[in-house]
Each structure stands twice: as structure tokens, then as C-alpha cells.
PDB file of C-alpha atoms in Angstrom:
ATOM      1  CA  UNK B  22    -208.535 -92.574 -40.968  1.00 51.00           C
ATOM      2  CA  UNK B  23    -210.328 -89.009 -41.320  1.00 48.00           C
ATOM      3  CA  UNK B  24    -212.095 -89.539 -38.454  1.00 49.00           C
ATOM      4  CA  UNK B  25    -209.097 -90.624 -36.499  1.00 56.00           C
ATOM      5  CA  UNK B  26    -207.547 -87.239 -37.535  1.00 52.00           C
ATOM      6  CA  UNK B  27    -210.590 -84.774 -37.168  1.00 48.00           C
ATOM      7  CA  UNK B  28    -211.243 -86.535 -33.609  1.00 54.00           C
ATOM      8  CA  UNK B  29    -206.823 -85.397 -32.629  1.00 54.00           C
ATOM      9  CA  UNK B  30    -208.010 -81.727 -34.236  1.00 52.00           C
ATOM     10  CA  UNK B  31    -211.022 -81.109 -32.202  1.00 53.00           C
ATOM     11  CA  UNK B  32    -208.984 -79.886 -29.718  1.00 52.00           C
ATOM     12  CA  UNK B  33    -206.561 -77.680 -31.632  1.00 59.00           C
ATOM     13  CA  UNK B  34    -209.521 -76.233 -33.744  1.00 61.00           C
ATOM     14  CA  UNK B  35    -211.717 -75.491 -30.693  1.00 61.00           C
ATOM     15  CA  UNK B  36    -208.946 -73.416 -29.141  1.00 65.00           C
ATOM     16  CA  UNK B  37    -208.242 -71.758 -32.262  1.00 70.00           C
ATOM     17  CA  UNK B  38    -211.309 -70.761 -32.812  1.00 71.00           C
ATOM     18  CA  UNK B  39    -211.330 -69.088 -29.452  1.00 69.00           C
ATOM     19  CA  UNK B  40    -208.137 -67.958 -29.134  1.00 73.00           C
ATOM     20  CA  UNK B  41    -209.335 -65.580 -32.556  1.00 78.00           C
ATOM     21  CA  UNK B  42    -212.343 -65.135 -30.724  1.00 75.00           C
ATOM     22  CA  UNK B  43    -210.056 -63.665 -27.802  1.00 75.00           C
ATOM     23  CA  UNK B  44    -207.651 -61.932 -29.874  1.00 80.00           C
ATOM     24  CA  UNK B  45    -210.459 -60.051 -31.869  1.00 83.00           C
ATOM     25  CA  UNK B  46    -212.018 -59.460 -28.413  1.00 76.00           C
ATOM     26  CA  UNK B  47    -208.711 -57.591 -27.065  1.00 76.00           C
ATOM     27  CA  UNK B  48    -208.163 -55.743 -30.579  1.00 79.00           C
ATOM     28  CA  UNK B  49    -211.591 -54.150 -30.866  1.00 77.00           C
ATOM     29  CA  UNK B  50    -211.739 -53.768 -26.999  1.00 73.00           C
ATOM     30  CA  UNK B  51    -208.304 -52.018 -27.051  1.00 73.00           C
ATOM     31  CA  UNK B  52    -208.616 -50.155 -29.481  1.00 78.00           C
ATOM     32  CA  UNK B  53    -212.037 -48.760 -29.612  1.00 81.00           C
ATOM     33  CA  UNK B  54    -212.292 -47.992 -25.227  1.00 82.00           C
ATOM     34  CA  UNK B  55    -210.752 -46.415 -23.134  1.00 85.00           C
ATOM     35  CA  UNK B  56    -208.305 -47.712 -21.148  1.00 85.00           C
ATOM     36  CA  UNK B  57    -210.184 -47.674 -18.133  1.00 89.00           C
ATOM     37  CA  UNK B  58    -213.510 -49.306 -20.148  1.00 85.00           C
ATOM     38  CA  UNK B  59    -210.820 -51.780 -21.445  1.00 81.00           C
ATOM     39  CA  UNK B  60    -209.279 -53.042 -17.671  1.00 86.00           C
ATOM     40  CA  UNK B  61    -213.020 -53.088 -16.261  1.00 89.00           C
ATOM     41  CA  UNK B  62    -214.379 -55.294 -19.144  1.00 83.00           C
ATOM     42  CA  UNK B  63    -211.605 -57.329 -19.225  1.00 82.00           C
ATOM     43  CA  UNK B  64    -211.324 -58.003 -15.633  1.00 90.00           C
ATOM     44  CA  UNK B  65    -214.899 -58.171 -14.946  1.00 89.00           C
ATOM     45  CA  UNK B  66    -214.676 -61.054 -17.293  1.00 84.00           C
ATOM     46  CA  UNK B  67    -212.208 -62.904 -15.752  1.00 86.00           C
ATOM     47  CA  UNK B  68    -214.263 -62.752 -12.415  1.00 90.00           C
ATOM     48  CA  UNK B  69    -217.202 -63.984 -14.351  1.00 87.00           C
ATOM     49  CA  UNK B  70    -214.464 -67.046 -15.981  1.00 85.00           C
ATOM     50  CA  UNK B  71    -213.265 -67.561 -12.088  1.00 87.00           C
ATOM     51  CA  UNK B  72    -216.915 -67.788 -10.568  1.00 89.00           C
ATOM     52  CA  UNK B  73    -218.032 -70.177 -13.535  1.00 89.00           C
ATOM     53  CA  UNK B  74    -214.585 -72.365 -13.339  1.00 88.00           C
ATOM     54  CA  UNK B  75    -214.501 -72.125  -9.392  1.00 89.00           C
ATOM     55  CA  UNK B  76    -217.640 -72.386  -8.236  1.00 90.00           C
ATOM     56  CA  UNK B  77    -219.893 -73.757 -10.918  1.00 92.00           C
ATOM     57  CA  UNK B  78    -217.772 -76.701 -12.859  1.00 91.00           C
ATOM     58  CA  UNK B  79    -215.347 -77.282 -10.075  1.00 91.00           C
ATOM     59  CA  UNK B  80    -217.153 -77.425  -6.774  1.00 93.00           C
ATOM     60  CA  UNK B  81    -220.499 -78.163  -8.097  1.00 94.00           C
ATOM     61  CA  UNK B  82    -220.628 -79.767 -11.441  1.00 91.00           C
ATOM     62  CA  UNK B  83    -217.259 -81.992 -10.372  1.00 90.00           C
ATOM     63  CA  UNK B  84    -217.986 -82.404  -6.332  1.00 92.00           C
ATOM     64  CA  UNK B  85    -221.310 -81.721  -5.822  1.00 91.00           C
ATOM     65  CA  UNK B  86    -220.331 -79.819  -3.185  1.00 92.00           C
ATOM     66  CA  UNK B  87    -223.375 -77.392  -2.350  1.00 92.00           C
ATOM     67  CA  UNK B  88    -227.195 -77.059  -3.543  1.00 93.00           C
ATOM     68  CA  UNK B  89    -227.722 -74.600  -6.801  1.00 92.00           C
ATOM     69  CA  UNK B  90    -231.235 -73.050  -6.939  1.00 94.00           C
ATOM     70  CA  UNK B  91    -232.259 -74.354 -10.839  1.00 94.00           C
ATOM     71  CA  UNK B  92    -232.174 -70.669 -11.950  1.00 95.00           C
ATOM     72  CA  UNK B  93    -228.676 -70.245 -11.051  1.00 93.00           C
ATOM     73  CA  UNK B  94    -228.122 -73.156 -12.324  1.00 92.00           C
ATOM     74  CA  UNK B  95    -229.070 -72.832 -15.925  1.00 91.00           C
ATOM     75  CA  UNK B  96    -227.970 -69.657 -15.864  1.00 91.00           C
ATOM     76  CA  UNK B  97    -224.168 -70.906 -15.412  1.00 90.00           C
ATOM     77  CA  UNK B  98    -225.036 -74.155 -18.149  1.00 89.00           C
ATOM     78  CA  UNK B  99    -225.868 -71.542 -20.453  1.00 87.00           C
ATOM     79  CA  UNK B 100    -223.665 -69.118 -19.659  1.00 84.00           C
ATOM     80  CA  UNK B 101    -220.907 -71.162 -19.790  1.00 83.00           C
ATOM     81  CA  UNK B 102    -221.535 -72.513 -23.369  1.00 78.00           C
ATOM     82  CA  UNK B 103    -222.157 -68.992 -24.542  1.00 76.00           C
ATOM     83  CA  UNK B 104    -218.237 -68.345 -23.091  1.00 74.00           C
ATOM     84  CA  UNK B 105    -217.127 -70.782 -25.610  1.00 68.00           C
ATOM     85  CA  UNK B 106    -216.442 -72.905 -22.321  1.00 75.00           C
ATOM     86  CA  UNK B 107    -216.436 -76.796 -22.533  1.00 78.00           C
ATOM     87  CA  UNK B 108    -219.968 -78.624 -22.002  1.00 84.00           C
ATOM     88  CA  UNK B 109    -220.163 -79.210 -18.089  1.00 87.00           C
ATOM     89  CA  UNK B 110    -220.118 -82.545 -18.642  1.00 88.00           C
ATOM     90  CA  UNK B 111    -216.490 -82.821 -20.403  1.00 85.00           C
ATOM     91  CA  UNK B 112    -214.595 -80.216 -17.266  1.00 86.00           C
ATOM     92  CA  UNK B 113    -216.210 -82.583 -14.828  1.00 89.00           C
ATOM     93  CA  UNK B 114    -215.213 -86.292 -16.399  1.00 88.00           C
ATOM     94  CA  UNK B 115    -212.123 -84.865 -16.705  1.00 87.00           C
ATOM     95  CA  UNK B 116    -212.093 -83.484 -13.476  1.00 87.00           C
ATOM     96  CA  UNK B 117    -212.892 -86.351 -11.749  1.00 88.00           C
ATOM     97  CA  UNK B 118    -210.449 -88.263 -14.053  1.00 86.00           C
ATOM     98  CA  UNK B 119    -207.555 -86.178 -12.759  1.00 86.00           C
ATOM     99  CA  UNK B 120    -208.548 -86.582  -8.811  1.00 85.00           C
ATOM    100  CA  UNK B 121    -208.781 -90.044  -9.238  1.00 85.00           C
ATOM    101  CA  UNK B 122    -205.075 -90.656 -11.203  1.00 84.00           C
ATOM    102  CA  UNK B 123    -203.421 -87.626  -9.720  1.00 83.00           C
ATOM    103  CA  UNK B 124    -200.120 -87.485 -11.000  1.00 81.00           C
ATOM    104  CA  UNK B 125    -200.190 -91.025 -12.330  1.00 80.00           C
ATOM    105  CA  UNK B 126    -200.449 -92.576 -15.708  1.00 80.00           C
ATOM    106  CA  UNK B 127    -203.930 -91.470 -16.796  1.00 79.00           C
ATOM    107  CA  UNK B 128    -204.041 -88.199 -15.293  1.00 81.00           C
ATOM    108  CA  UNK B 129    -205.588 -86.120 -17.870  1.00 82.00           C
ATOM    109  CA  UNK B 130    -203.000 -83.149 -17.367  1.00 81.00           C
ATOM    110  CA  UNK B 131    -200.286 -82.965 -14.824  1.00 77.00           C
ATOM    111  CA  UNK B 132    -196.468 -82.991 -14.928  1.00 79.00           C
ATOM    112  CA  UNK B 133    -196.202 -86.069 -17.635  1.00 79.00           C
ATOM    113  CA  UNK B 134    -197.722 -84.080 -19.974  1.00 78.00           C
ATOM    114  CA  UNK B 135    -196.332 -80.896 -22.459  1.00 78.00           C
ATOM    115  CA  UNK B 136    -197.312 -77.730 -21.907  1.00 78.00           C
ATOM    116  CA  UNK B 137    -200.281 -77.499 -25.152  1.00 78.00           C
ATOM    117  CA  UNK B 138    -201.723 -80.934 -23.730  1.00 78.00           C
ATOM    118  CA  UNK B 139    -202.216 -79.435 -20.321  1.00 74.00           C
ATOM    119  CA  UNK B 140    -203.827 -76.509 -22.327  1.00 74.00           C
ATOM    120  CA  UNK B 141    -205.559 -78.548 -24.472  1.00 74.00           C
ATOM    121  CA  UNK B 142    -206.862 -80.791 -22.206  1.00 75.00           C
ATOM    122  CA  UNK B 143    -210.437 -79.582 -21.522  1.00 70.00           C
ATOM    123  CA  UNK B 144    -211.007 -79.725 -25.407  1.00 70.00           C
ATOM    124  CA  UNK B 145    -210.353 -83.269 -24.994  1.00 75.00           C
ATOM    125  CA  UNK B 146    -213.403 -85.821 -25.148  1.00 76.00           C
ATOM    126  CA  UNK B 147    -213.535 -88.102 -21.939  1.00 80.00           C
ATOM    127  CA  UNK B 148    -214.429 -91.225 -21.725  1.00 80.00           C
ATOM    128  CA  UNK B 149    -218.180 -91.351 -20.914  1.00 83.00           C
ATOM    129  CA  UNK B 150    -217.999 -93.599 -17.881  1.00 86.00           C
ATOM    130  CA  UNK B 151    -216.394 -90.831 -15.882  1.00 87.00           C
ATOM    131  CA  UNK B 152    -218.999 -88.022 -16.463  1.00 89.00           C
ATOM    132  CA  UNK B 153    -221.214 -87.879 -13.102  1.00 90.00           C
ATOM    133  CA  UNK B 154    -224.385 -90.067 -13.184  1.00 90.00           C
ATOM    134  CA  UNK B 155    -226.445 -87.191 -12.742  1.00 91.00           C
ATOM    135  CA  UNK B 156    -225.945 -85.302 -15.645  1.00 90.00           C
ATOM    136  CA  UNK B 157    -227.122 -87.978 -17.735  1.00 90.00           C
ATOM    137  CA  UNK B 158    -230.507 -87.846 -15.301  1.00 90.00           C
ATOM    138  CA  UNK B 159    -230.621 -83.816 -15.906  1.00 89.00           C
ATOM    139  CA  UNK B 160    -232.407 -83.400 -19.346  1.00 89.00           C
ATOM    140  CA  UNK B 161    -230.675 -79.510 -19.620  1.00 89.00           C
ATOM    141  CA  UNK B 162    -227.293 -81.232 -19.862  1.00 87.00           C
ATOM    142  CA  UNK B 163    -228.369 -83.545 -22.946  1.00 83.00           C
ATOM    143  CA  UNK B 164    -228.999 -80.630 -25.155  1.00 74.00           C
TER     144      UNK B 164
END
């Protein structure tokens, strides 16, 4: 029973956590630059969010869709966690989940679901059988 209820609070918890992360972010950011050192910190990061959403857990973690050198690679894996982002693995599962039931039952987010499970849903745990084959093969994606 306690695990049954910790495992439907992962979710909520993890975007708690960085929803205060992002709310003490904005309150010592506003209040302590600039308003110009404010707007180009916050939207530098949301370019760096976009390029690690778009083009590193979308088109290449999910699709495969191009050849990373390892460095950039790494560099996003890393990067990523250190955003507070989910694990590769979990976007793409669920990813891949959501292209393959697209607005069916089973699609991991869509119109069938409220508005905090389709923002919840990447703090969600997938079922393993959907996470790409070769993660499992690439040891940096174990840790």
C-alpha cells in the first residue's frame, strides 16, 4: 500500500520540487539583475530547454534521427539531468508510447487526459518494454 502511493507521488513530488526550484530561480533572478540580465538568462535558458527537448530527446533519443558525435552526446545526457529533466530513457518510452497510440486509449498524454496528467506525464515511469533497445546497450544511460 505505501508503495502503491509513493509510486502515484513520484510525479507530483518531482514537479514540486522543480517548480520551487523554478520559482526560487525567477525570485533571486528578478530580484537581484537587472532586467535586461533577467530576460537574457531566462531566455537563453529556454533555448538551451528547446535544443535539449527538440533536438536531443525528441529527434535523437526518440527517432534516432541523425548521428551525435559521443561528446555532444554526453554533454546533453548530463546536461539534461543537471536541468532537473527526466532520464532520456523515460521522454523517449514515452515518446514512442504516444506515436504509437496517438490519440487512442494508451496514449500517454493527449486530449483524454486532464490538464496536470498531460503535465505530469514525463514524471511518469514507462513501462520498460518501450524504452529503445539501445539505451539499454549504452552503459552512460544505466547510470
Amino acid at each position: 500500500m505505501l508503495f502503491k502511493l509513493l509510486d502515484k507521488l513520484n510525479g507530483k513530488i518531482h514537479t514540486t520540487i522543480f517548480m520551487l526550484c523554478s520559482l526560487t530561480y525567477a525570485y533571486l533572478t528578478f530580484f537581484n539583475f537587472t532586467f535586461t540580465e533577467w530576460l537574457t538568462a531566462t531566455l537563453g535558458g529556454l533555448v538551451v530547454f528547446g535544443v535539449v527537448i527538440s533536438a536531443y530527446y525528441h529527434r535523437y533519443c526518440s527517432h534516432r534521427s541523425y548521428k551525435m558525435p559521443r561528446w555532444a552526446e554526453l554533454t546533453m545526457l548530463f546536461g539534461s539531468t543537471a536541468m532537473l529533466q527526466q532520464p532520456a530513457m523515460g521522454w523517449a518510452a514515452t515518446h514512442i508510447s504516444h506515436h504509437k497510440f496517438a490519440d487512442q486509449e494508451g496514449d500517454p498524454h493527449g486530449h483524454m487526459h486532464s490538464l496536470l496528467d498531460n503535465f505530469l506525464v514525463f514524471n511518469k515511469v514507462p513501462p520498460i518494454r518501450t524504452v529503445p533497445r539501445w539505451m539499454f546497450r549504452d552503459k552512460a544511460y544505466l547510470i
